[in-house]
Amino acid sequence: MLDIQFIRDNPDLVKQKSKEKSFEVNIDRLLEVDKIRRDLMNRKDEALRKKNERQSSISHSASVSPSASLSPSASPSPEEIDANFINEGRDNKKVLADIEAKLKPIEDEYRKLLKAVPNMPTEDTPVGASEADNKVDLEWGEKPKFKAPKSHWEIAETKGWIDKERASKVSGSRFAYLKGDFALLSNSLMRYGIDVLTDEAKLKQIAKKANLEVSTKPFTFVLPPLMIREEMFDAMDRLEPREDRYHIEGTDLWLQGSAEHVLGSMHFDEVLAEADLPIRYVGLATSFRQEAGTYGKDTEGIARLHQFEKLEMESLSTPETSLNEHLFMIAIQEYLMQSIGLPYRKLLKCTYDIGKPNARGVDIEVWLPSQEKYLETHTADYMTDYQSRRLKTRFKSADGSLQLVHINDATAFAQRPLIGILENFQTEDGEVDIPEVLVPYMGGKTQI
RNA sequence: GGAAGGGUGACCGAGUGGUUGAAGGUAGUAGUCUUGAAAACUGCCGUGCCCGCAAGGGUACCGUGGGUUCGAAUCCCACCCCUUCCGCCA
């Protein structure tokens, strides 16, 4: 959620940036409702002030009355209170009830309109109207040349690594059984990512290479709950669109769609100490998505499933350090891809594509030789205080003031890099070489 | 699923209708003392919203939402959450 004061001060800017992100917002109505709301609040405060004055007068007189002095805690009996006084109180109560009745729908509308306003994109976010306007920031690695490159599902099918036919029998479309060495490779990839993220020496090395002034505090590995309460999901601004989420019938719970959802909300309604920041987590979680509106898209292989393993970075930091946290997490992503040896490109996402809570977004896409195109494997989200405002996650700064933390997240590994490995590391005779850094995790196997 | 207990400020924890935004403690912070540190002692120290250039003022908030009352942290109702024990189970 955006700061209302910022919207009051910069209505035209907010309108423009929201439009650039392709979000329908009604800033004029929001400010109008805001004004009505404040006016009603003032009137309510006025009525309450009257009530308080009356109460303190009766409380005071009760405490100094002779009977009260005998027993200080004694209350005045109704007979001791003047009838006019009681009637006045009743009148004031009616006035209050009247104002509150008017305030309720205004508050609801205000909140709904305010929640609808997206985060403001950073200056360097390209303005765009579709994914096509994302800016290629960097291409890394050499694209391998094959006579007849096989797709990942062709390789996996031959090897018996992916069984979607039986999965559809058991669970429906967009599910898969991952089997044998391929399933082990998935685990190896995650384990490798965890080892990098929890190794301070390695993080130091990455920060230095990226030339970033940033803490090298290691990430804490977390296995989070996979279900999330609706209130938390909404506060993260990740509940919508609900059609893409799975709701657990008869409960208040939803299946999380990324460890980001359950890691970012961990410190809901907490005040953290500045000395503890940044707080960094790396969470491994099976993530669930309905993939509504993607019928017929990426139906082959494991590019788009209802359920997949994902290792996710999450960082809570001060506003001053959050941009570097974001850049650091991107540097980590690149290190992970480079150390495996996967050719990729880095995209600076445009205003259309970054998403509602984002101020900035970067994607990494792996090269797929079989299709001669790139496939998104990583995202890094720069969120500023947009999520923490509703999560009420704050920190007490050294000067004693309370501030909202900045929350950022980024993919470490999902299962899509496996697609990249199969395709880029395939051999002419149908085998798959294991990237060197993953060999120890595969029990020493160099090829599968 | 059965039974009981409980949700109060960064944390612990008093408080069962009338100046209670809320005792006490811890932590934090400023100082005294000290060569320095610790200890001890003293002062300060909740958050949201509204008004104000500011100083400051107003108001709300003791899990959430209703209700009773001139007046609610305190009484009533509903809901949510947590803990413990029993049962079941990985």
Coordinates of C-alpha atoms (C1' of nucleotides) in Angstrom, one line a residue:
Chain A
M1 CA 0.0 0.0 0.0
L2 CA 1.2 3.5 -0.8
D3 CA 1.5 6.3 1.7
I4 CA -1.7 8.4 1.5
Q5 CA 0.4 11.5 2.3
F6 CA 2.5 10.9 -0.8
I7 CA -0.7 10.6 -2.9
R8 CA -2.0 13.9 -1.4
D9 CA 1.2 15.6 -2.2
N10 CA 1.7 14.1 -5.7
P11 CA -1.7 13.3 -7.2
D12 CA -0.6 13.9 -10.8
L13 CA 2.6 11.9 -10.5
V14 CA 0.6 9.0 -8.9
K15 CA -1.9 9.1 -11.7
Q16 CA 0.8 9.1 -14.4
K17 CA 2.9 6.3 -12.9
S18 CA -0.2 4.2 -12.2
K19 CA -1.2 4.6 -15.8
E20 CA 2.3 3.6 -16.9
K21 CA 1.9 0.4 -15.0
S22 CA -1.5 -0.2 -16.6
F23 CA -3.4 0.1 -13.3
E24 CA -6.8 1.5 -13.2
V25 CA -7.0 3.9 -10.2
N26 CA -9.3 6.7 -9.3
I27 CA -7.1 9.2 -7.5
D28 CA -9.6 12.0 -7.7
R29 CA -12.2 10.0 -6.0
L30 CA -9.6 8.7 -3.5
L31 CA -8.7 12.2 -2.5
E32 CA -12.3 13.2 -2.3
V33 CA -13.1 10.3 0.0
D34 CA -10.0 11.1 2.0
K35 CA -11.2 14.6 2.5
I36 CA -14.7 13.5 3.6
R37 CA -13.1 10.9 5.8
R38 CA -10.9 13.5 7.5
D39 CA -13.8 15.9 8.0
L40 CA -16.0 13.2 9.6
M41 CA -13.1 12.2 11.8
N42 CA -12.8 15.7 13.0
R43 CA -16.4 15.9 13.8
K44 CA -16.2 12.6 15.6
D45 CA -13.2 13.8 17.6
E46 CA -15.2 16.9 18.5
A47 CA -18.1 14.8 19.9
L48 CA -15.7 12.5 21.7
R49 CA -14.0 15.5 23.3
K50 CA -17.4 16.6 24.7
K51 CA -17.9 13.2 26.1
N52 CA -14.5 13.2 27.7
E53 CA -15.0 16.5 29.3
R54 CA -18.2 15.4 30.8
Q55 CA -16.7 12.2 32.1
S56 CA -13.7 13.8 33.7
S57 CA -15.9 16.3 35.5
I58 CA -18.1 13.6 37.0
S59 CA -15.1 11.4 37.8
H60 CA -13.3 14.3 39.4
S61 CA -16.3 15.4 41.5
A62 CA -16.9 11.8 42.5
S63 CA -13.4 11.4 43.7
V64 CA -13.6 14.5 45.9
S65 CA -17.1 14.0 47.3
P66 CA -17.4 13.2 51.0
S67 CA -18.7 9.7 50.4
A68 CA -15.8 8.9 48.0
S69 CA -13.3 10.2 50.5
L70 CA -14.4 7.5 52.9
S71 CA -13.9 4.8 50.2
P72 CA -11.9 6.2 47.3
S73 CA -12.9 3.5 44.8
A74 CA -16.6 4.0 45.3
S75 CA -18.6 5.1 42.3
P76 CA -21.3 7.7 42.4
S77 CA -24.7 6.1 42.5
P78 CA -27.1 7.0 39.7
E79 CA -29.1 9.2 42.1
E80 CA -26.0 11.3 42.7
I81 CA -25.8 12.1 39.0
D82 CA -28.0 14.9 37.7
A83 CA -30.8 13.8 35.2
N84 CA -29.8 16.6 32.8
F85 CA -26.3 15.3 32.7
I86 CA -27.5 11.9 31.8
N87 CA -29.7 13.2 29.0
E88 CA -26.9 15.3 27.6
G89 CA -24.8 12.2 27.5
R90 CA -27.5 10.3 25.7
D91 CA -27.8 13.1 23.1
N92 CA -24.1 13.2 22.5
K93 CA -24.2 9.4 22.0
K94 CA -26.7 9.8 19.2
V95 CA -24.6 12.4 17.5
L96 CA -21.6 10.1 17.7
A97 CA -23.6 7.1 16.4
D98 CA -24.7 9.3 13.5
I99 CA -21.2 10.3 12.5
E100 CA -19.9 6.7 12.8
A101 CA -22.7 5.4 10.6
K102 CA -21.6 7.9 7.9
L103 CA -17.9 7.2 8.4
K104 CA -18.1 3.4 8.0
P105 CA -18.9 3.2 4.3
I106 CA -16.4 6.1 3.6
E107 CA -13.7 4.2 5.5
D108 CA -14.4 1.1 3.4
E109 CA -14.3 3.0 0.1
Y110 CA -11.1 4.9 1.2
R111 CA -9.3 1.7 2.0
K112 CA -10.4 -0.1 -1.2
L113 CA -9.3 2.8 -3.4
L114 CA -6.0 3.2 -1.5
K115 CA -5.2 -0.5 -1.8
A116 CA -5.8 -0.3 -5.5
V117 CA -2.9 2.2 -6.1
P118 CA 0.2 0.4 -7.2
N119 CA 3.7 1.1 -6.0
M120 CA 5.6 3.8 -8.0
P121 CA 8.2 2.6 -10.4
T122 CA 11.8 3.8 -10.0
E123 CA 13.3 6.3 -12.4
D124 CA 15.3 3.7 -14.3
T125 CA 12.3 1.5 -14.9
P126 CA 11.5 1.7 -18.6
V127 CA 8.0 2.8 -19.5
G128 CA 6.3 0.1 -21.5
A129 CA 3.0 -1.3 -22.5
S130 CA 3.8 -5.0 -22.8
E131 CA 6.5 -7.6 -22.0
A132 CA 8.1 -6.6 -25.3
D133 CA 9.2 -3.3 -23.8
N134 CA 11.4 -5.0 -21.2
K135 CA 15.0 -3.8 -21.7
V136 CA 17.8 -6.3 -22.2
D137 CA 20.4 -5.3 -19.7
L138 CA 23.0 -8.0 -20.3
E139 CA 23.6 -11.2 -22.1
W140 CA 26.0 -13.7 -20.5
G141 CA 27.6 -16.9 -21.7
E142 CA 28.1 -18.6 -24.9
K143 CA 25.1 -20.3 -26.5
P144 CA 26.1 -23.9 -27.2
K145 CA 25.8 -25.1 -30.8
F146 CA 24.0 -28.4 -31.6
K147 CA 23.2 -30.1 -34.8
A148 CA 19.8 -31.0 -33.7
P149 CA 19.2 -29.8 -30.1
K150 CA 16.5 -31.8 -28.3
S151 CA 13.9 -30.1 -26.1
H152 CA 14.0 -30.8 -22.4
W153 CA 10.9 -32.9 -22.6
E154 CA 12.3 -35.0 -25.4
I155 CA 15.4 -35.7 -23.4
A156 CA 13.4 -36.3 -20.2
E157 CA 10.9 -38.6 -22.0
T158 CA 13.6 -40.8 -23.4
K159 CA 15.2 -41.0 -20.0
G160 CA 12.0 -41.6 -18.2
W161 CA 12.5 -38.6 -16.0
I162 CA 9.2 -36.8 -16.3
D163 CA 5.9 -38.6 -16.3
K164 CA 3.0 -36.2 -16.9
E165 CA 0.7 -38.9 -18.3
R166 CA 0.3 -40.6 -15.0
A167 CA 0.4 -37.3 -13.1
S168 CA -2.6 -36.2 -15.1
K169 CA -4.4 -39.5 -14.2
V170 CA -3.6 -38.9 -10.5
S171 CA -3.8 -35.1 -10.2
G172 CA -4.8 -33.6 -13.5
S173 CA -3.1 -31.5 -16.1
R174 CA 0.0 -29.4 -15.3
F175 CA 1.2 -31.9 -12.8
A176 CA 4.3 -34.1 -13.2
Y177 CA 6.2 -36.9 -11.6
L178 CA 9.9 -36.0 -11.6
K179 CA 11.9 -39.2 -11.3
G180 CA 15.3 -40.7 -11.0
D181 CA 18.4 -38.7 -11.7
F182 CA 16.3 -35.7 -12.8
A183 CA 14.6 -35.5 -9.4
L184 CA 18.0 -35.9 -7.8
L185 CA 19.3 -33.0 -10.0
S186 CA 16.4 -30.8 -8.7
N187 CA 17.5 -31.5 -5.1
S188 CA 21.1 -31.0 -6.0
L189 CA 20.4 -27.6 -7.5
M190 CA 18.5 -26.5 -4.4
R191 CA 21.1 -27.8 -2.1
Y192 CA 23.8 -25.9 -4.1
G193 CA 21.8 -22.7 -3.9
I194 CA 21.4 -23.1 -0.1
D195 CA 25.1 -23.6 0.3
V196 CA 26.0 -20.5 -1.6
L197 CA 23.5 -18.3 0.3
T198 CA 24.5 -19.5 3.7
D199 CA 28.2 -19.1 3.1
E200 CA 29.4 -15.7 4.2
A201 CA 32.8 -16.0 2.4
K202 CA 31.0 -16.7 -0.8
L203 CA 28.6 -13.7 -0.3
K204 CA 31.6 -11.5 0.4
Q205 CA 33.2 -12.6 -2.9
I206 CA 29.9 -11.9 -4.8
A207 CA 29.5 -8.4 -3.3
K208 CA 33.1 -7.5 -4.1
K209 CA 32.8 -8.6 -7.7
A210 CA 29.6 -6.7 -8.1
N211 CA 31.3 -3.7 -6.4
L212 CA 28.4 -3.3 -3.9
E213 CA 28.6 -1.8 -0.5
V214 CA 26.4 -4.3 1.3
S215 CA 26.2 -6.4 4.4
T216 CA 27.6 -9.9 3.8
K217 CA 25.4 -11.5 6.5
P218 CA 24.5 -15.0 5.4
F219 CA 20.9 -15.9 4.6
T220 CA 19.1 -18.1 7.2
F221 CA 17.8 -21.3 5.6
V222 CA 14.1 -21.7 6.3
L223 CA 11.5 -24.4 5.6
P224 CA 8.3 -22.3 5.8
P225 CA 4.7 -23.3 6.2
L226 CA 3.1 -23.8 2.8
M227 CA -0.3 -22.5 3.8
I228 CA -1.0 -18.9 4.5
R229 CA -3.9 -17.0 6.2
E230 CA -6.0 -14.8 3.9
E231 CA -5.2 -11.7 6.0
M232 CA -1.4 -12.2 5.5
F233 CA -1.7 -13.1 1.9
D234 CA -3.7 -9.9 1.3
A235 CA -1.3 -7.8 3.3
M236 CA 1.6 -9.1 1.1
D237 CA -0.5 -7.8 -1.8
R238 CA -0.2 -11.3 -3.4
L239 CA -3.7 -12.7 -2.9
E240 CA -5.0 -11.2 -6.1
P241 CA -5.8 -12.4 -8.6
R242 CA -7.4 -15.1 -6.5
E243 CA -8.1 -17.2 -9.6
D244 CA -4.4 -18.0 -9.6
R245 CA -4.4 -19.2 -6.0
Y246 CA -5.6 -22.4 -4.3
H247 CA -8.0 -22.0 -1.4
I248 CA -8.3 -24.7 1.2
E249 CA -12.0 -25.3 1.4
G250 CA -13.6 -24.8 4.7
T251 CA -10.7 -22.9 6.1
D252 CA -9.2 -19.4 6.1
L253 CA -6.0 -20.8 4.4
W254 CA -4.5 -20.6 1.0
L255 CA -1.6 -22.5 -0.6
Q256 CA 1.3 -20.1 -1.0
G257 CA 2.5 -19.4 -4.5
S258 CA 6.1 -18.6 -3.5
A259 CA 8.1 -18.7 -0.3
E260 CA 8.1 -14.9 -0.6
H261 CA 4.5 -15.0 0.6
V262 CA 5.3 -16.8 3.8
L263 CA 8.7 -15.3 4.4
G264 CA 7.8 -11.7 3.9
S265 CA 4.8 -11.9 6.2
M266 CA 6.9 -13.6 9.0
H267 CA 7.4 -10.3 10.8
F268 CA 3.8 -9.1 10.5
D269 CA 3.1 -6.4 13.2
E270 CA 6.6 -6.5 14.6
V271 CA 9.0 -3.8 15.6
L272 CA 12.6 -4.9 14.8
A273 CA 15.8 -3.5 16.0
E274 CA 17.9 -1.7 13.5
A275 CA 21.0 -3.6 14.6
D276 CA 19.3 -6.9 13.5
L277 CA 18.9 -5.7 9.9
P278 CA 19.2 -6.8 7.3
I279 CA 17.2 -9.9 8.1
R280 CA 17.9 -12.4 5.3
Y281 CA 16.1 -15.7 4.6
V282 CA 16.4 -18.3 2.0
G283 CA 13.3 -20.5 1.9
L284 CA 12.7 -23.7 0.1
A285 CA 9.0 -24.3 -0.6
T286 CA 6.8 -26.2 -2.9
S287 CA 4.8 -23.4 -4.6
F288 CA 1.3 -23.6 -6.0
R289 CA -0.3 -21.8 -8.8
Q290 CA -3.5 -22.3 -10.7
E291 CA -2.0 -20.7 -13.8
A292 CA -5.4 -19.3 -14.7
G293 CA -5.5 -17.9 -18.2
T294 CA -2.5 -19.8 -19.5
Y295 CA -4.4 -22.5 -21.3
G296 CA -2.4 -24.0 -24.1
K297 CA 0.8 -22.1 -23.0
D298 CA 3.9 -24.0 -22.1
T299 CA 2.1 -27.3 -22.1
E300 CA 5.2 -29.4 -22.9
G301 CA 7.5 -30.5 -20.1
I302 CA 7.8 -28.8 -16.8
A303 CA 8.0 -25.1 -17.7
R304 CA 4.6 -24.3 -16.3
L305 CA 3.1 -26.6 -13.6
H306 CA 0.6 -26.1 -10.8
Q307 CA 3.3 -27.1 -8.3
F308 CA 7.0 -26.7 -8.3
E309 CA 10.0 -26.5 -6.0
K310 CA 11.4 -23.1 -5.5
L311 CA 14.3 -21.6 -3.4
E312 CA 13.6 -18.0 -2.7
M313 CA 15.6 -15.1 -1.1
E314 CA 13.8 -12.6 1.1
S315 CA 15.4 -9.6 2.8
L316 CA 14.1 -7.0 5.3
S317 CA 16.3 -4.0 5.5
T318 CA 16.5 -0.3 6.2
P319 CA 15.3 2.1 3.4
E320 CA 18.9 3.3 3.0
T321 CA 20.2 -0.2 2.2
S322 CA 17.3 -1.7 0.4
L323 CA 18.3 -0.8 -3.2
N324 CA 21.7 -2.4 -2.6
E325 CA 20.0 -5.4 -1.1
H326 CA 18.0 -5.7 -4.4
L327 CA 21.1 -5.3 -6.5
F328 CA 23.0 -7.8 -4.3
M329 CA 20.3 -10.4 -4.8
I330 CA 20.5 -9.9 -8.5
A331 CA 24.3 -10.3 -8.3
I332 CA 23.7 -13.6 -6.4
Q333 CA 21.3 -14.8 -9.1
E334 CA 23.9 -14.1 -11.7
Y335 CA 26.6 -15.8 -9.7
L336 CA 24.4 -18.9 -9.5
M337 CA 23.7 -19.0 -13.2
Q338 CA 27.4 -18.3 -14.1
S339 CA 28.8 -20.8 -11.7
I340 CA 26.6 -23.5 -13.3
G341 CA 27.5 -22.2 -16.7
L342 CA 24.0 -21.4 -18.1
P343 CA 23.8 -18.8 -20.8
Y344 CA 21.3 -16.2 -19.8
R345 CA 20.2 -12.6 -20.3
K346 CA 19.2 -10.1 -17.7
L347 CA 16.1 -7.9 -18.3
L348 CA 15.1 -4.7 -16.7
K349 CA 11.4 -5.1 -16.6
C350 CA 9.2 -2.3 -17.9
T351 CA 6.4 -0.5 -16.0
Y352 CA 3.8 -2.9 -17.4
D353 CA 5.6 -6.0 -16.3
I354 CA 7.0 -5.3 -12.9
G355 CA 3.8 -5.9 -10.9
K356 CA 1.7 -4.0 -8.5
P357 CA 3.8 -4.0 -5.4
N358 CA 7.1 -3.5 -7.3
A359 CA 9.1 -0.3 -7.7
R360 CA 11.6 -2.1 -9.9
G361 CA 11.9 -5.6 -11.3
V362 CA 14.6 -7.7 -12.9
D363 CA 14.2 -11.0 -14.7
I364 CA 16.8 -13.5 -15.6
E365 CA 16.1 -15.8 -18.5
V366 CA 17.9 -18.9 -19.5
W367 CA 18.8 -19.7 -23.1
L368 CA 17.0 -22.7 -24.6
P369 CA 18.8 -24.1 -27.7
S370 CA 15.8 -26.2 -28.8
Q371 CA 13.5 -23.3 -29.2
E372 CA 16.2 -20.7 -29.8
K373 CA 14.6 -18.4 -27.2
Y374 CA 14.9 -17.4 -23.6
L375 CA 12.8 -18.7 -20.7
E376 CA 12.3 -16.8 -17.5
T377 CA 14.0 -18.5 -14.6
H378 CA 14.5 -15.7 -12.0
T379 CA 12.8 -12.6 -10.8
A380 CA 14.1 -10.0 -8.4
D381 CA 11.6 -7.6 -6.8
Y382 CA 12.3 -4.2 -5.4
M383 CA 9.3 -3.4 -3.2
T384 CA 10.4 -0.5 -1.0
D385 CA 7.9 -0.1 1.9
Y386 CA 4.8 -1.0 -0.2
Q387 CA 4.4 -4.4 1.5
S388 CA 5.6 -3.4 5.0
R389 CA 3.0 -0.6 5.3
R390 CA 0.2 -3.1 5.5
L391 CA 2.3 -5.8 7.2
K392 CA 3.2 -3.2 9.9
T393 CA 6.7 -4.5 9.9
R394 CA 8.8 -1.6 11.3
F395 CA 12.1 -1.0 12.9
K396 CA 13.3 1.3 15.6
S397 CA 16.2 3.3 14.2
A398 CA 19.2 4.4 16.2
D399 CA 17.6 7.9 16.6
G400 CA 14.6 6.3 18.2
S401 CA 12.1 6.9 15.4
L402 CA 10.0 4.1 14.0
Q403 CA 10.2 3.4 10.3
L404 CA 8.8 0.9 7.9
V405 CA 11.3 -1.8 6.8
H406 CA 11.9 -2.4 3.1
I407 CA 11.2 -5.9 1.9
N408 CA 12.8 -7.4 -1.2
D409 CA 12.6 -10.8 -2.7
A410 CA 14.3 -12.7 -5.4
T411 CA 14.4 -16.2 -6.8
A412 CA 17.5 -18.3 -6.0
F413 CA 16.4 -21.4 -8.0
A414 CA 13.2 -22.7 -9.2
Q415 CA 12.8 -25.8 -11.3
R416 CA 13.1 -24.0 -14.6
P417 CA 16.9 -23.9 -14.5
L418 CA 16.7 -27.7 -14.8
I419 CA 15.2 -27.1 -18.2
G420 CA 18.2 -25.0 -19.0
I421 CA 20.6 -27.6 -17.8
L422 CA 19.0 -30.4 -19.8
E423 CA 19.1 -28.4 -23.0
N424 CA 22.4 -26.6 -22.7
F425 CA 24.3 -29.6 -21.3
Q426 CA 22.9 -32.3 -23.6
T427 CA 25.4 -34.4 -25.5
E428 CA 25.1 -35.6 -29.1
D429 CA 24.4 -39.1 -27.9
G430 CA 21.5 -38.1 -25.7
E431 CA 23.2 -37.8 -22.3
V432 CA 23.3 -34.8 -20.0
D433 CA 26.5 -33.6 -18.5
I434 CA 26.3 -32.4 -14.9
P435 CA 27.6 -28.9 -14.4
E436 CA 30.8 -29.1 -12.4
V437 CA 29.5 -27.3 -9.3
L438 CA 26.6 -29.8 -9.0
V439 CA 28.7 -32.9 -9.3
P440 CA 29.4 -33.2 -5.6
Y441 CA 25.7 -33.0 -4.9
M442 CA 25.0 -35.8 -7.5
G443 CA 27.2 -38.2 -5.6
G444 CA 30.1 -37.6 -8.0
K445 CA 28.2 -38.4 -11.2
T446 CA 29.4 -36.3 -14.1
Q447 CA 26.8 -37.4 -16.6
I448 CA 23.2 -38.7 -16.3
Chain B
rG1 C1' -11.9 -34.3 17.8
rG2 C1' -12.5 -33.8 23.8
rA3 C1' -11.0 -30.6 28.2
rA4 C1' -8.9 -26.3 30.4
rG5 C1' -6.3 -21.7 30.5
rG6 C1' -5.0 -17.3 28.0
rG7 C1' -4.5 -12.8 24.3
rU8 C1' -2.3 -5.6 27.8
rG9 C1' 3.3 -1.2 25.2
rA10 C1' 10.1 -3.6 21.8
rC11 C1' 9.9 -7.7 25.7
rC12 C1' 8.1 -9.7 30.6
rG13 C1' 4.0 -8.5 33.5
rA14 C1' 0.1 -5.8 37.1
rG15 C1' -4.6 -4.2 36.6
rU16 C1' -12.3 -6.7 37.1
rG17 C1' -16.9 -0.2 35.7
rG18 C1' -15.1 6.4 37.1
rU19 C1' -8.7 11.6 35.8
rU20 C1' -5.7 4.3 33.4
rG21 C1' -2.3 5.6 27.9
rA22 C1' -2.4 2.1 31.5
rA23 C1' 1.7 0.0 37.9
rG24 C1' 6.4 -2.6 38.3
rG25 C1' 10.5 -4.8 35.8
rU26 C1' 13.7 -5.7 31.4
rA27 C1' 15.7 -3.5 27.1
rG28 C1' 16.8 1.3 24.9
rU29 C1' 18.4 6.4 25.7
rA30 C1' 20.7 10.9 28.2
rG31 C1' 23.4 11.8 32.5
rU32 C1' 25.9 11.3 37.6
rC33 C1' 29.9 8.4 39.6
rU34 C1' 34.6 6.1 37.4
rU35 C1' 41.3 6.5 34.4
rG36 C1' 37.9 3.3 31.3
rA37 C1' 34.1 -0.3 31.6
rA38 C1' 30.7 -2.7 34.8
rA39 C1' 27.6 -1.9 38.9
rA40 C1' 24.7 1.7 41.3
rC41 C1' 21.7 6.0 41.0
rU42 C1' 18.7 10.0 38.3
rG43 C1' 15.9 11.8 34.0
rC44 C1' 13.6 10.4 29.4
rC45 C1' 11.2 6.6 26.7
rG46 C1' 4.0 3.4 23.1
rU47 C1' 1.5 3.5 18.3
rG48 C1' -2.1 5.1 14.6
rC49 C1' -5.0 9.0 12.9
rC50 C1' -6.5 14.4 12.6
rC51 C1' -5.2 19.8 13.0
rG52 C1' -0.6 22.9 12.8
rC53 C1' 5.1 25.9 9.1
rA54 C1' 6.6 24.6 13.9
rA55 C1' 6.2 24.5 19.1
rG56 C1' 2.3 22.0 20.2
rG57 C1' -2.9 20.4 20.5
rG58 C1' -6.9 16.8 19.8
rU59 C1' -8.5 11.8 19.5
rA60 C1' -8.4 6.6 19.3
rC61 C1' -6.1 2.1 20.6
rC62 C1' -5.3 -3.3 26.3
rG63 C1' -6.8 -10.0 20.1
rU64 C1' -11.2 -8.6 16.4
rG65 C1' -16.3 -7.0 15.8
rG66 C1' -20.9 -5.9 18.2
rG67 C1' -23.7 -4.7 22.8
rU68 C1' -24.8 -2.7 28.0
rU69 C1' -23.7 2.2 30.5
rC70 C1' -23.8 9.1 31.6
rG71 C1' -18.8 6.3 31.6
rA72 C1' -15.6 -0.1 29.6
rA73 C1' -8.7 -2.8 29.4
rU74 C1' -12.4 -4.0 33.2
rC75 C1' -19.5 -6.4 32.4
rC76 C1' -22.4 -9.2 28.2
rC77 C1' -22.5 -11.7 23.1
rA78 C1' -20.1 -13.5 18.7
rC79 C1' -15.7 -14.5 16.3
rC80 C1' -10.3 -15.1 15.6
rC81 C1' -5.7 -16.6 17.5
rC82 C1' -2.3 -18.9 21.1
rU83 C1' -0.8 -22.4 25.0
rU84 C1' -1.3 -26.9 28.0
rC85 C1' -3.4 -31.8 28.8
rC86 C1' -6.0 -36.1 26.5
rG87 C1' -7.0 -38.7 21.8
rC88 C1' -5.4 -39.6 16.7
rC89 C1' -1.3 -39.4 13.4
rA90 C1' 3.6 -38.2 10.3

